[in-house]
Every structure is written in C-alpha cells, then in structure tokens.
Amino acid sequence: MQTWVLIVALLILGLAGYYLGRSRAVASADGRAASLHSVPSYYGMYVAIWAAVPGLILVLVWLSIAPIVRDNMVLSAIPPETVTAWAQEMLPADLFAAEAEAIAASGTDGLTGPQVELLMVNIVNVAAGSSFVSPTVAGILVGPAEHMNSLGELSSWGLLVIGLGLACAGLYTARRRLAPHFRARNRVESIINVFLIICSTIAILTTLGIVLSLLFESARFFGIVPIWEFLFGTQWSPQIAIRADQVGSSGAFGAIPLFVGTLLIAAIAMLVAVPVGLMSAIYLSDYAPPRVRASVKPVLEILAGIPTVVYGFFAILTVAPFIRDLGAAVGLNVSANSALAAGVVMGIMIVPFISSLSDDVINAVPQSLRDGSAALGATKSETIRQVILPAALPGIVGACLLAVSRAIGETMIVVMAAGLAANLTVNPFAAVTTVTVQIATLLVGDQEFDSAKTLSAFALGLMLFVVTLCLNVIALRVVKKYREKYD
Amino acid sequence: MSMTSEIASEPSVSPPPQAESEARAKMTSRGVEVHYGAKRALHGIDVDILQHEVLALIGPSGCGKSTFLRCLNRMNDTIEGCKVTGEMTLDGGNIYDKALDVVQLRARVGMVFQKPNPFPKSIYDNIAYGPRIHGLAGGKEELDGIVQSSLERAGLWEEVKDRLSEPGTGLSGGQQQRLCIARAVAVSPEVILMDEPCSALDPIATAHIEELIDELRVNYTIVIVTHNMQQAARVSQKTAFFHLGDLVEHKETQEIFTNPQDERTQGYITGRYG
C-alpha cells in the first residue's frame, strides 16, 4: 500500500519538478527563453529526473532487499522452544528425534536448509492469515508471524519516508542548480543515454541467463550420463526405472537419432520451402502486375499467421494419409507418421517467410541495375538470374536462415505428424522424432527435476542452441564471401 | 548468332566522311508521340539520326528529351502506362514492329545511364556479361579479347588491367561510367544512347568521357542527352532542342549555337531560362 502511495507521489513530484524547473529556468533568464543554454523543457526534465528517478531506484532496491533482511531478522528472533514445538508438529518423528537436541540448543540453526524454508513458508502463511496451515502450527507460529508483520509495516513506512525525502531533496537541489548557463540538455541526454544502455543490456543479459541456465542444468545431466554417450549414442529411450525390478526401462540417452530426425525433417521442409518461396518471390517482384502483387502478397503472408497446431491437423489428417496411399500405390511402405508428411507441411508453413523476405530483398535491388542489364539486350530471366539474384543473395540467404531456424525449432507439426519413435534413419517414409518434440514430451506433466530423464531436456536444448548458432556462423561466412555489394 | 556477323560487317571501319553519312540515316523518327497515362509527353517528333554522327538532345528538365532517347531502344516499354505511337526505324526497319524482338534491338542500340550503374560483379564480369548472354565469344580467349578491346575503347584498360577481378563498384565515379560505356561497347552495338552520362561526374572525368565520345563516333552512332550546353557544343555534330514535348529546332550544332532561329532556343542557350 505504502509502496503504491510512494510511486504515485514520486510521479506527481516528477511532474511538479518539470514545471518548477522550467519556470525557474525561464525566470532565471529574465523571461528570455532564447538566452538559456538549452530549450526550457530540458531544464524541466532535468529537475523531474532528479525528483523521480532516485526514489524509483530506491523502491526497486528496497523491494528486492527488504524481504531477505526481514526473513533473517524473523528467523534469528525465534526462540528455540517455538522451533522445537514446530519441528515436533511438522517433521517426521525419526527426523525430529535425531535433530531435537540441536534444535533445543541453537533454534533455527539446528534445522536443515529445506526445513528452514518450510518453516519460513509456514510463517509467511500464518502472517498472511492463510488457511494453508493447520491451526496447531498457526498457534505455535503466532509470535514469529506477528514479528514479521510488524517488521513489514516498519519497512514500508520507512520506504515511504525515505523515498519522499529523497525526492524532495532531489527536486530542491536540482532546481537550485538551474542557471541560464547550466547545460541541462547535455545532462538530460547523457541520462537518457544511460537508460538506453540499460535497456539493451536487459536483452543481452536475458540471453546470457538462458544460456547459463541451460549450461548448469546440462552439466548436472552430464554428471549422470557421460557426455560422449549423449553425443554419440545411437539409442534414445529416456525411461528410467523407478523400481529396481522394473523391466525395459534402463534408460538410453544417445541424441544422434533425434538430431538425424531433426535434420531430416528440416531438410525436407527446406527442399519444399526454398524453391517454392524463392520462385514466388521472383514472380511477385519481377513478373506480377502491381495489382496481382498487391493482392497475392498479403494472401501468402496469411499462411504465416496460421497456428502451427492447425498445420499439424492438416499434416496428420490430409497429407500423411495421402502420402501413405500414394506410397502404397507405387509399392512403397510408408509409415502413417512419416518424416515426409511432417517435412512437407513444415515446408509449406515456412514458404511465406522465404517468399515475403526474399521479395523485399529482390525489390530493394536498384532499378538502375535492371535497366542496365535490359539495355544490354538481356532478357528478363537473364537479368534475374545473373544480376538480381546475385545482388540479393545476402538477403535471400538471411531469409533461408530464418526459415531453417524455424524448421529446427518447430515442435507442434512434428509432434502430430512425425511421431515419437526415435528411429535412427534417413528414410523419409519412416517415422522419426525431433529434438524439440522430445524436449516437449520430457517436460510435459508432473516430473521430478533431478532425474536424468528431465535433465536430458536441458542437454538437448543446449545442443539445439549450439547447432543453430553454428548454422548462423556458417551462413554469415557464406554471405560475406559471395555477396555482391551494390550502392 | 546472325546478328553478330551483321554487326561485324556493317559499321564501316573508315572515319565518317561527312558527305557520305549525310545521306544515310541510321535511325529515323516520324510523328512519334509518347503518352504517360493521360499525359502527352512528346508531340509528333520527326528526327533523322545520321550514321556516325553525335546528336545532342538539349532542353529544360521535363521537356521530353530523355523520353525520346528511351524510345530509341524501347526502354520505355518497362514503364507502366507508357504508350508510344508513330514510326521509328533502325536501318529502315520499324523498331516498334510487333515481330521485332526488343532484346535484339537493345543489343544493337546500347545505352549508358545518368548514374553509373555497374553490376555488383568484377570488372571483367561487368564487361563479359553482354557478350556472354549473346554468345558473342567462342571461348575464353575470345572473351578476354572482347573485354580488353572494350576497355581499351572506353579508355579504361590501362587503369584496370591489373585488377580485372576486383568489383566494378569499387571504381571511382568517372571510372564506373567508363566501365558502363565499355560494357555497352562490348556487345558491338550500332547506336549508343547516353542519358546525361556526365551529370554525376567531376570536370576531369567529364573531359575523359567527352574525348571518348569523339573517338567512339568513328565506329558508332551516338545520341546524347545533356544539360551542359558547352558539352553539347563540344561533342556533337547535330543538336536538337526540345521544349515542353516539342522538337523546336534540329540542325548543325554550330548553327544552333551561333544562329538559333527560334526565340525559345535562343533563350535557352543564352541562359535566359531553362
């Protein structure tokens, strides 16, 4: 409550600071705004920033630190008798018997880490008046809960008072500094600069965080399953025996079948998407009359808006039976869940990415190059093949790259159309599975997060990340080597 | 290709004897009108372009001189809503004939644009592009020969002979424009159209190109659009003055600059308007 009051107050003070700063700056120049160093609104912004920003930073820091401080204070203040009573109530009898002495001697220090966490959760629940705690426990913990509530109250009032004080002090000193020669614009712009840097850092840090979390979880996995077994094993069967006498669940974590499956389906998808997408882009950009182009391009882009789960229906209900029947007609044994069906449908899904991006790139090739080629007596197709496409190559490769990433990362179509069988095969008529599908199935439902089965999902994610990263690097090299630069 | 032998035999190797070329009109235009949609850009233009002469087209912006130039190799075909009527011939054959292949016409009537537009390829490939698509060279050596002779004719050989594999876009503006001229020359055209070829260049590069035009006249017929009156006076034998879609005057360059008949011509060349 007090926090919201403070935030609103800070915003109001900031607004007030803006007008106060602006009017003060104009007054300091005897009303001649032109003789100020900066435009008056910069003086206003300068004061507003000093009034609001320190307070807001304080709120952020306070809110992230205060609960930790509060918890520590509450825990250290609990008398050993209360802990003993709680432990007797909540812990299994044998555990309690083992720890009773330590608890009686040193209170919460006698508990293990998870036990302290449980105690803390109980106290928080009691303090909030929640009904998740049994009345007995609530009776035992009433003291610590009240202590916690009073500390919380104290903390939010403290925040309010300090925040308001900071804002008023900031407003006052910033306003006093204003003078006609004060360089308000430069100050404000450097603050904005810092703000921009922070924003871009957030994106980078998020990526870093994701990579690190993948790395740590994968490291745990590789602690259970050796890395070479994961990288070079040809058996994928992530079932771990829960009981010793269970049959057929020894667990095999060879990722090769998954990567072969992923690459097979992605390759089929690209075989469909690149020719179709590129040809339609060429038609749209160089052959289609403007009216056709204006209506066809949006229609093509609608394809990109269809949810992939709908493509999944299409694959499993229409394309897969069609391919199976076709195969049967020519005497081929095609599985009902075939890599071909999933790949073809995924290719169709990707077409708009390639066609739309390539069309933009091809259109961006200057008309002067087309004219120059035509003036030499080149036909349209010669011009496109020998001048336009080489000039547009970097963009086209970029579009294909985006499409490959989509194909490798796509999950839903493959779950529905290609199946879950981890067969090590490059036969497009067989059922295969992909990395993303396995990640999805490994983590669906209630899972314990310390078994090799669930941890393997992180290792797969890491591998997927490494593979796409390598693809990007290779493609960038290729583009750099073959690009034909035009001005 | 039949075109190749025809080109090889026809343009005379001898310098242009004035009296003889007078008689031979390389290209003619009779009553040519151009419409962009509803707007009429050219009103019944009659011009004869003689063999081995340089014809300069001058006039204020928007007067239709570039439009006329682009009619000569049917580059206007690529512009949406552009309609050309009237008769235009090359060596007596109507170039707007339905049976005529515009691709072959453009191989005979080359063009150099206002802004240098080298392809994003190597210098060698820029020149070799035209001969390759028309199959002019029998082998690698013949192609090398065409590239060298084209670059020599454009006065660029000495500057680029050691770096033929470098990109054409890396040359300076003036070199790029000479590369474009060499590229046009490489397919052995009969007529070369130039649309303000020096407007993006500095005076030294301009002087280079002007010299080059004078040399090219020996082998080709040239039509050049220019905003620079001195340039028209320096490089051309005939000058045509366009104004608001009309051909106002068309005669010997010397005469048009010393003794213009029409008052609009006089106003333009003396700088009173334009």
XYZ file of C-alpha atoms in Angstrom, chain B residues 50-187:
138
model
C 22.733 10.001 -89.307
C 25.372 7.314 -89.337
C 28.489 8.195 -87.314
C 27.165 11.460 -86.030
C 26.771 12.587 -82.481
C 23.329 14.048 -81.902
C 22.909 16.109 -78.754
C 19.448 16.476 -77.231
C 19.132 19.632 -75.148
C 16.290 21.383 -73.403
C 14.964 22.244 -69.963
C 14.055 19.476 -67.497
C 10.829 17.689 -68.314
C 10.935 18.699 -71.992
C 10.865 15.091 -73.200
C 14.449 14.629 -74.370
C 15.088 11.641 -72.103
C 11.733 10.179 -73.076
C 12.703 10.470 -76.733
C 16.073 8.867 -76.039
C 14.412 5.944 -74.277
C 12.091 5.458 -77.260
C 15.120 4.715 -79.420
C 15.813 1.387 -77.685
C 12.310 0.886 -76.325
C 13.366 1.269 -72.694
C 10.015 2.955 -72.202
C 8.424 -0.480 -72.512
C 9.335 -1.158 -68.910
C 7.440 1.883 -67.663
C 3.891 1.263 -66.570
C 1.263 3.144 -68.616
C 3.666 4.428 -71.259
C 2.373 4.343 -74.850
C 4.440 5.137 -77.932
C 2.843 5.874 -81.303
C 4.311 6.938 -84.639
C 7.078 5.341 -86.625
C 10.652 4.798 -85.569
C 13.181 2.912 -87.688
C 16.648 1.469 -87.374
C 18.300 0.880 -90.752
C 14.877 1.201 -92.324
C 13.171 -1.428 -90.134
C 10.384 -0.344 -87.802
C 11.568 -0.908 -84.242
C 8.016 -0.853 -82.881
C 7.078 -3.691 -85.208
C 5.290 -6.446 -83.304
C 7.512 -9.054 -84.932
C 10.687 -7.381 -83.693
C 12.425 -8.840 -80.690
C 13.132 -5.996 -78.290
C 16.063 -7.914 -76.815
C 17.829 -7.896 -80.192
C 17.023 -4.238 -80.703
C 18.695 -3.365 -77.416
C 21.745 -5.370 -78.382
C 22.041 -3.102 -81.452
C 21.116 0.108 -79.643
C 23.075 0.273 -76.386
C 22.541 2.711 -73.553
C 24.574 4.492 -70.892
C 22.694 5.925 -67.961
C 22.857 9.131 -65.989
C 24.166 7.480 -62.839
C 26.889 4.889 -63.343
C 25.244 1.507 -62.704
C 27.954 -1.155 -62.784
C 26.706 -4.598 -61.815
C 27.858 -5.818 -58.434
C 30.346 -8.111 -60.163
C 34.040 -7.980 -61.025
C 35.248 -5.534 -63.657
C 35.833 -8.450 -66.019
C 32.363 -9.901 -65.477
C 30.753 -6.495 -65.962
C 32.157 -6.337 -69.483
C 31.769 -10.035 -70.216
C 28.111 -10.023 -69.155
C 26.713 -8.819 -72.501
C 28.933 -10.953 -74.783
C 28.130 -13.998 -72.645
C 24.365 -13.663 -72.825
C 24.508 -13.037 -76.574
C 27.045 -15.789 -77.143
C 29.419 -13.404 -78.911
C 32.596 -15.154 -77.798
C 33.520 -18.670 -78.834
C 35.863 -19.306 -75.952
C 37.701 -17.901 -73.025
C 40.395 -16.291 -75.160
C 37.941 -14.597 -77.473
C 36.044 -13.288 -74.444
C 39.279 -11.970 -72.947
C 39.877 -10.206 -76.248
C 36.441 -8.587 -76.231
C 36.901 -7.444 -72.634
C 40.284 -5.941 -73.392
C 39.232 -4.179 -76.570
C 36.056 -2.810 -74.944
C 38.015 -1.454 -72.005
C 40.575 0.000 -74.404
C 37.856 1.733 -76.398
C 36.443 3.190 -73.199
C 39.933 4.364 -72.237
C 39.893 2.324 -69.052
C 42.225 -0.570 -69.891
C 45.420 0.985 -68.595
C 43.804 1.853 -65.266
C 42.189 -1.501 -64.545
C 44.166 -4.155 -66.443
C 45.830 -5.388 -63.228
C 42.657 -5.633 -61.205
C 40.049 -7.103 -63.504
C 38.792 -9.394 -60.753
C 38.030 -6.562 -58.361
C 34.427 -5.398 -58.055
C 33.290 -2.799 -60.565
C 31.527 -0.919 -57.801
C 34.904 -0.178 -56.218
C 35.961 2.150 -59.045
C 35.639 5.921 -58.885
C 32.535 7.571 -60.359
C 34.225 8.512 -63.625
C 35.813 5.088 -63.980
C 32.458 3.458 -63.281
C 30.852 5.480 -66.062
C 33.601 4.492 -68.495
C 33.097 0.898 -67.343
C 29.427 1.259 -68.267
C 30.416 2.632 -71.668
C 32.820 -0.271 -72.139
C 30.034 -2.629 -71.131
C 27.749 -1.108 -73.764
C 30.520 -1.263 -76.396
C 31.257 -4.917 -75.603
C 28.101 -6.176 -77.323
